[in-house]
């Protein structure tokens, strides 16, 4: 690992704002897409701008939902040239595309490289070595394990080599949870900062509950490990006390719609929406729900929990991982497991006592506004290494 001594001093009279190369070399993440990862990338770009830096996004995929306020951020996209059906060839193509990103960043120049960890990239390492600039590696999940478990990983040796090179080169390594940090240090014993995700309380503001039947809401990509099926089963038990709205879509979407039809429960499926549309979709909701299945390796820092809190919603969640940092007795209810009858009972308790629900929601919004803004996340990541503002806007 390099040291902060390489971080350049900034001339207060400098007219040009410092530049950060923000790298996302994961072909599954569109920087302007609808996933939580896309929201994360966009908010980090905003946070860099708020610190007086100019971000330049380098990616393998863009997405179609460019926010108005990020329209001036330069974007360089490198295409992955390989058939999706040939996993081995695609892995090599992703690695080649990442190398092409590194070459482009080196050619463009930057004052710092900030990379979201992906399987076959060594961009941060290459850029730091070529330009002598500091490197920050942000790690959101144990991707090598995820790829083996949920998809297919052909060249595990290359993935591990890339990770080791990135960890050894980075000035700062940040993980979103303690389990992710532990996973990283099993590969290379480097210092890792554990900094959970954040939320933009200017983008997601306090919502007002519906005056009709209370609405429980789930936000997120519909994947098996998010537990939305148990929430649909809980909605079937609600007996008119509350209804369910699901904002998002994904591989589990068809199965969830089929399940709702089989159970005869009316679920308001809103589908995938752009991050800018999420605040409006949350209007009228009463309770936010994160019904994660219990597992021994929960390593997420779920954005949905922070977004519920920012919307001023009380939260019902499974007590796993680091969720208890946000879902406390003052902000919601934690469940030992996401059984439908437990979910239904917890939601009923909250909708039956609007004053209690409102107090919890207000406490949740206050909590994330004070401690989990994206500016705070980036500040904790790099604040002691770089100047805060250099002639930029705040």
Coordinates of C-alpha atoms in Angstrom, one line a residue:
X1 CA 0.0 0.0 0.0
X2 CA 1.3 3.4 -0.8
X3 CA 1.2 6.3 1.6
X4 CA -0.5 9.7 1.8
X5 CA 2.9 11.3 1.1
X6 CA 2.1 10.9 -2.6
X7 CA -1.0 12.9 -2.3
X8 CA -0.4 16.2 -4.1
X9 CA -0.4 19.5 -2.2
X10 CA -3.0 21.9 -3.7
X11 CA -2.2 25.4 -4.6
X12 CA -4.9 27.7 -3.0
X13 CA -4.6 29.9 -6.0
X14 CA -5.1 27.1 -8.5
X15 CA -7.9 28.0 -10.9
X16 CA -8.5 24.5 -12.1
X17 CA -10.4 22.2 -9.8
X18 CA -8.7 18.9 -9.0
X19 CA -9.9 16.0 -11.0
X20 CA -10.9 12.6 -9.7
X21 CA -11.2 9.6 -12.1
X22 CA -14.2 7.7 -10.8
X23 CA -14.0 4.2 -12.2
X24 CA -16.7 1.6 -12.4
X25 CA -15.3 -1.4 -14.4
X26 CA -18.2 -3.7 -13.7
X27 CA -20.3 -4.4 -16.9
X28 CA -23.3 -5.1 -14.7
X29 CA -23.5 -1.6 -13.4
X30 CA -24.8 1.3 -15.5
X31 CA -23.5 4.5 -13.9
X32 CA -26.9 6.1 -14.9
X33 CA -28.9 2.9 -14.4
X34 CA -31.7 2.0 -11.9
X35 CA -29.8 -0.3 -9.5
X36 CA -28.8 0.6 -6.0
X37 CA -25.2 0.5 -7.3
X38 CA -26.0 3.1 -9.9
X39 CA -27.5 5.4 -7.1
X40 CA -24.2 4.8 -5.2
X41 CA -22.0 5.8 -8.1
X42 CA -24.1 9.0 -8.8
X43 CA -24.1 10.1 -5.2
X44 CA -20.4 9.6 -4.8
X45 CA -19.9 11.8 -8.0
X46 CA -22.1 14.5 -6.3
X47 CA -20.1 14.2 -3.1
X48 CA -16.9 14.7 -5.0
X49 CA -18.3 17.8 -6.6
X50 CA -19.5 19.1 -3.3
X51 CA -15.9 18.8 -2.0
X52 CA -14.7 21.0 -4.9
X53 CA -13.4 18.2 -7.1
X54 CA -14.4 17.5 -10.7
X55 CA -15.4 13.8 -11.2
X56 CA -14.9 12.1 -14.6
X57 CA -16.7 8.8 -14.8
X58 CA -15.0 5.9 -16.6
X59 CA -17.3 2.8 -17.0
X60 CA -18.3 -0.2 -19.1
X61 CA -22.0 0.7 -19.1
X62 CA -23.9 3.9 -18.9
X63 CA -27.6 3.3 -18.5
X64 CA -30.4 5.6 -19.8
X65 CA -31.4 7.7 -16.8
X66 CA -28.9 10.6 -16.8
X67 CA -29.9 12.9 -13.9
X68 CA -30.1 16.6 -14.9
X69 CA -27.6 17.7 -12.3
X70 CA -24.9 15.3 -13.5
X71 CA -25.3 16.2 -17.2
X72 CA -22.0 18.1 -17.3
X73 CA -20.0 15.3 -15.7
X74 CA -17.7 13.8 -18.4
X75 CA -18.2 10.1 -19.1
X76 CA -15.9 7.7 -20.9
X77 CA -17.4 4.4 -21.7
X78 CA -15.4 1.4 -23.0
X79 CA -17.5 -1.4 -24.5
X80 CA -16.9 -5.0 -23.6
X81 CA -16.5 -7.0 -26.8
X82 CA -17.5 -10.6 -26.0
X83 CA -20.5 -12.9 -26.3
X84 CA -22.4 -13.1 -23.0
X85 CA -22.9 -16.8 -23.5
X86 CA -19.1 -17.5 -23.4
X87 CA -18.2 -16.8 -19.8
X88 CA -14.4 -17.4 -20.2
X89 CA -14.2 -15.1 -23.2
X90 CA -16.3 -12.4 -21.5
X91 CA -14.1 -12.5 -18.4
X92 CA -11.0 -11.8 -20.6
X93 CA -12.9 -9.1 -22.5
X94 CA -13.9 -7.4 -19.2
X95 CA -10.2 -7.4 -18.1
X96 CA -9.2 -6.0 -21.5
X97 CA -11.8 -3.3 -21.2
X98 CA -10.6 -2.4 -17.7
X99 CA -7.0 -2.1 -19.1
X100 CA -8.4 0.2 -21.8
X101 CA -10.0 2.4 -19.1
X102 CA -6.7 2.6 -17.3
X103 CA -5.0 3.7 -20.5
X104 CA -7.7 6.4 -21.0
X105 CA -7.4 7.7 -17.4
X106 CA -3.6 7.8 -17.7
X107 CA -3.9 9.7 -21.0
X108 CA -6.5 12.1 -19.6
X109 CA -4.7 12.6 -16.3
X110 CA -6.2 13.0 -12.9
X111 CA -5.3 14.1 -9.4
X112 CA -6.8 11.0 -7.7
X113 CA -8.3 7.7 -8.9
X114 CA -11.4 6.4 -7.0
X115 CA -12.5 2.9 -8.1
X116 CA -15.5 0.8 -7.2
X117 CA -14.1 -2.7 -6.9
X118 CA -14.9 -5.1 -9.8
X119 CA -13.7 -8.6 -10.5
X120 CA -11.1 -8.2 -13.3
X121 CA -10.0 -4.6 -13.0
X122 CA -6.6 -3.2 -11.9
X123 CA -7.3 0.3 -13.0
X124 CA -6.6 2.0 -9.7
X125 CA -3.3 0.2 -9.4
X126 CA -2.2 1.0 -13.0
X127 CA -3.2 4.7 -12.7
X128 CA -1.5 5.2 -9.4
X129 CA 1.7 3.6 -10.7
X130 CA 1.7 5.6 -13.9
X131 CA 0.6 9.0 -12.6
X132 CA 1.8 8.9 -9.0
X133 CA -1.6 9.9 -7.8
X134 CA -3.4 8.5 -4.7
X135 CA -5.8 5.6 -5.2
X136 CA -9.0 4.8 -3.3
X137 CA -10.7 1.4 -3.6
X138 CA -14.3 1.1 -2.6
X139 CA -15.5 -2.4 -2.0
X140 CA -19.2 -3.2 -1.7
X141 CA -19.3 -7.0 -1.7
X142 CA -17.1 -10.1 -1.8
X143 CA -17.5 -10.3 -5.6
X144 CA -15.4 -13.4 -6.1
X145 CA -17.6 -15.4 -3.7
X146 CA -20.7 -13.9 -5.1
X147 CA -19.7 -14.8 -8.6
X148 CA -19.0 -18.4 -7.7
X149 CA -22.2 -18.8 -5.7
X150 CA -24.8 -17.0 -7.9
X151 CA -23.3 -17.0 -11.4
X152 CA -20.2 -18.6 -12.9
X153 CA -16.5 -17.8 -12.4
X154 CA -14.0 -19.4 -14.8
X155 CA -10.7 -17.6 -14.1
X156 CA -10.8 -17.3 -10.3
X157 CA -7.0 -17.0 -10.2
X158 CA -7.1 -13.8 -12.4
X159 CA -9.9 -12.4 -10.2
X160 CA -7.8 -13.0 -7.0
X161 CA -4.6 -11.6 -8.6
X162 CA -6.5 -8.4 -9.6
X163 CA -7.9 -8.0 -6.1
X164 CA -4.5 -8.4 -4.5
X165 CA -2.9 -5.9 -6.9
X166 CA -5.6 -3.3 -6.2
X167 CA -5.4 -3.8 -2.4
X168 CA -1.6 -3.5 -2.4
X169 CA -1.8 -0.3 -4.5
X170 CA -4.6 1.6 -2.8
X171 CA -3.9 4.4 -0.4
X172 CA -7.3 3.9 1.1
X173 CA -9.5 0.8 1.1
X174 CA -13.0 1.3 2.2
X175 CA -15.6 -1.5 2.8
X176 CA -19.3 -1.0 3.4
X177 CA -19.5 -3.5 6.2
X178 CA -17.3 -5.4 8.7
X179 CA -17.9 -8.8 6.9
X180 CA -16.6 -7.3 3.6
X181 CA -13.6 -5.8 5.4
X182 CA -12.8 -9.3 6.9
X183 CA -13.1 -10.9 3.5
X184 CA -10.6 -8.4 2.1
X185 CA -8.0 -8.9 4.8
X186 CA -8.2 -12.6 4.1
X187 CA -6.7 -11.8 0.7
X188 CA -4.3 -9.1 1.7
X189 CA -3.8 -7.9 5.3
X190 CA -4.3 -4.2 4.6
X191 CA -6.0 -1.6 6.8
X192 CA -9.7 -1.3 5.7
X193 CA -12.1 1.5 6.7
X194 CA -15.6 0.3 7.3
X195 CA -18.0 3.0 6.2
X196 CA -21.6 2.0 5.5
X197 CA -23.6 3.5 2.6
X198 CA -25.4 6.8 2.8
X199 CA -28.4 8.7 1.6
X200 CA -29.1 12.0 0.0
X201 CA -31.7 13.7 2.2
X202 CA -32.1 16.5 -0.3
X203 CA -33.1 14.1 -3.0
X204 CA -35.3 11.9 -0.7
X205 CA -37.4 14.1 1.5
X206 CA -40.0 13.5 4.1
X207 CA -43.1 11.8 2.6
X208 CA -46.7 12.0 3.8
X209 CA -48.6 8.8 4.4
X210 CA -51.8 8.0 2.5
X211 CA -55.0 9.0 4.1
X212 CA -56.5 5.7 2.9
X213 CA -55.3 2.1 3.7
X214 CA -51.7 2.3 5.0
X215 CA -49.0 1.3 2.6
X216 CA -45.9 -0.9 3.4
X217 CA -43.2 -0.4 0.8
X218 CA -40.3 -2.4 -0.5
X219 CA -37.6 -0.7 -2.7
X220 CA -34.9 -2.5 -4.5
X221 CA -33.9 -5.0 -7.2
X222 CA -35.9 -8.2 -6.9
X223 CA -33.4 -10.9 -6.1
X224 CA -33.8 -14.1 -4.0
X225 CA -31.7 -12.8 -1.2
X226 CA -33.8 -9.7 -0.6
X227 CA -36.7 -11.7 0.9
X228 CA -39.5 -9.9 -1.0
X229 CA -41.5 -13.2 -1.3
X230 CA -42.0 -13.3 2.4
X231 CA -43.3 -9.8 2.3
X232 CA -45.8 -10.8 -0.4
X233 CA -46.9 -13.7 1.8
X234 CA -47.2 -11.3 4.7
X235 CA -49.5 -9.0 2.6
X236 CA -51.7 -12.0 2.1
X237 CA -52.3 -12.0 5.9
X238 CA -52.9 -8.3 6.2
X239 CA -56.7 -8.6 6.0
X240 CA -57.1 -5.0 4.8
X241 CA -55.0 -3.5 7.6
X242 CA -52.3 -2.5 5.1
X243 CA -51.4 -2.9 1.4
X244 CA -48.0 -3.6 -0.2
X245 CA -46.2 -1.5 -2.8
X246 CA -43.0 -2.9 -4.5
X247 CA -40.7 -0.4 -6.3
X248 CA -38.2 -2.1 -8.4
X249 CA -37.8 -5.2 -10.6
X250 CA -35.4 -7.9 -11.3
X251 CA -35.0 -11.7 -11.7
X252 CA -37.5 -12.5 -9.1
X253 CA -40.2 -10.1 -10.5
X254 CA -42.2 -12.7 -12.5
X255 CA -42.1 -15.2 -9.6
X256 CA -43.4 -12.5 -7.2
X257 CA -46.2 -11.5 -9.5
X258 CA -47.2 -15.2 -9.9
X259 CA -47.0 -15.7 -6.1
X260 CA -49.3 -12.7 -5.5
X261 CA -51.8 -14.0 -8.0
X262 CA -51.7 -17.4 -6.4
X263 CA -52.3 -15.9 -3.0
X264 CA -55.0 -13.6 -4.2
X265 CA -53.3 -10.6 -2.8
X266 CA -53.2 -7.2 -4.6
X267 CA -49.7 -5.9 -4.7
X268 CA -48.9 -2.5 -6.3
X269 CA -45.9 -3.5 -8.4
X270 CA -44.4 -0.2 -9.7
X271 CA -41.5 -1.8 -11.6
X272 CA -38.0 -0.4 -11.9
X273 CA -37.8 3.4 -11.8
X274 CA -35.0 5.9 -12.2
X275 CA -33.4 7.1 -9.0
X276 CA -34.9 10.5 -9.5
X277 CA -38.3 8.9 -9.5
X278 CA -37.9 7.1 -6.2
X279 CA -38.9 10.0 -3.9
X280 CA -42.2 10.4 -5.8
X281 CA -42.9 6.7 -5.6
X282 CA -42.4 6.7 -1.9
X283 CA -45.2 9.3 -1.4
X284 CA -48.2 7.9 0.4
X285 CA -46.2 5.1 2.1
X286 CA -46.4 4.4 5.8
X287 CA -43.8 1.8 6.6
X288 CA -40.5 0.7 4.9
X289 CA -39.7 -3.0 4.9
X290 CA -36.4 -4.8 4.5
X291 CA -37.3 -8.5 4.9
X292 CA -33.8 -10.0 4.3
X293 CA -33.5 -13.8 4.9
X294 CA -31.4 -14.8 7.8
X295 CA -27.9 -16.0 6.7
X296 CA -24.5 -16.2 8.3
X297 CA -22.8 -14.1 5.7
X298 CA -24.9 -11.0 5.4
X299 CA -22.5 -8.3 4.2
X300 CA -24.8 -5.7 2.6
X301 CA -25.2 -2.1 3.6
X302 CA -28.6 -1.8 2.1
X303 CA -29.4 1.5 0.5
X304 CA -33.2 0.9 0.9
X305 CA -32.9 1.1 4.7
X306 CA -31.3 4.5 4.4
X307 CA -33.8 5.7 1.8
X308 CA -36.7 4.6 4.0
X309 CA -35.2 6.6 6.9
X310 CA -34.6 9.7 4.7
X311 CA -38.3 9.5 3.6
X312 CA -39.2 9.7 7.3
X313 CA -40.7 6.2 7.3
X314 CA -40.5 3.8 10.3
X315 CA -38.7 0.6 9.3
X316 CA -39.4 -3.1 9.7
X317 CA -36.3 -5.2 9.0
X318 CA -34.7 -8.5 9.8
X319 CA -32.0 -8.2 12.4
X320 CA -29.0 -9.2 10.4
X321 CA -25.6 -7.6 9.5
X322 CA -25.2 -4.0 10.4
X323 CA -28.9 -3.1 10.0
X324 CA -29.3 -2.5 13.7
X325 CA -27.1 0.6 13.3
X326 CA -30.0 2.3 11.6
X327 CA -33.1 0.3 12.7
X328 CA -33.2 0.9 16.4
X329 CA -36.0 1.0 18.9
X330 CA -36.5 4.7 18.2
X331 CA -36.6 4.2 14.4
X332 CA -38.4 0.9 13.7
X333 CA -38.7 -2.8 14.6
X334 CA -36.2 -5.5 14.1
X335 CA -37.4 -9.1 13.6
X336 CA -35.4 -12.2 14.3
X337 CA -36.5 -13.7 11.0
X338 CA -38.7 -12.5 8.1
X339 CA -41.6 -15.0 8.7
X340 CA -44.8 -13.6 7.1
X341 CA -46.7 -13.6 10.4
X342 CA -44.0 -11.6 12.1
X343 CA -43.8 -9.1 9.2
X344 CA -47.6 -8.7 9.2
X345 CA -47.7 -8.2 13.0
X346 CA -44.9 -5.6 13.0
X347 CA -46.4 -3.6 10.2
X348 CA -49.9 -3.8 11.9
X349 CA -48.4 -2.4 15.1
X350 CA -47.0 0.6 13.3
X351 CA -50.0 1.4 11.1
X352 CA -52.3 1.1 14.2
X353 CA -50.4 3.8 16.0
X354 CA -49.7 6.7 13.6
X355 CA -48.2 8.9 16.3
X356 CA -45.6 6.2 17.1
X357 CA -44.9 5.6 13.5
X358 CA -44.4 9.3 12.9
X359 CA -42.0 9.7 15.8
X360 CA -40.0 6.7 14.5
X361 CA -39.9 8.2 11.0
X362 CA -38.8 11.6 12.3
X363 CA -36.0 9.9 14.3
X364 CA -34.9 7.8 11.4
X365 CA -34.6 10.9 9.1
X366 CA -32.7 12.8 11.7
X367 CA -30.3 9.9 12.2
X368 CA -29.4 9.5 8.6
X369 CA -29.3 13.2 8.0
X370 CA -26.7 13.7 10.7
X371 CA -24.5 10.6 10.2
X372 CA -25.1 9.0 6.8
X373 CA -25.1 11.7 4.2
X374 CA -23.0 10.9 1.1
X375 CA -20.8 13.9 1.9
X376 CA -20.1 12.4 5.3
X377 CA -19.4 9.0 3.7
X378 CA -16.9 10.5 1.3
X379 CA -15.4 12.7 4.0
X380 CA -14.8 9.6 6.2
X381 CA -13.3 7.9 3.2
X382 CA -10.8 10.5 2.1
X383 CA -11.3 13.6 4.3
X384 CA -8.0 13.2 6.1
X385 CA -6.1 12.7 2.9
X386 CA -7.2 15.4 0.6
X387 CA -8.2 19.1 0.8
X388 CA -11.9 19.6 1.3
X389 CA -12.6 22.5 -1.1
X390 CA -10.4 24.0 -3.7
X391 CA -12.2 27.0 -5.2
X392 CA -15.2 24.9 -5.8
X393 CA -18.9 25.1 -5.0
X394 CA -20.5 23.7 -1.9

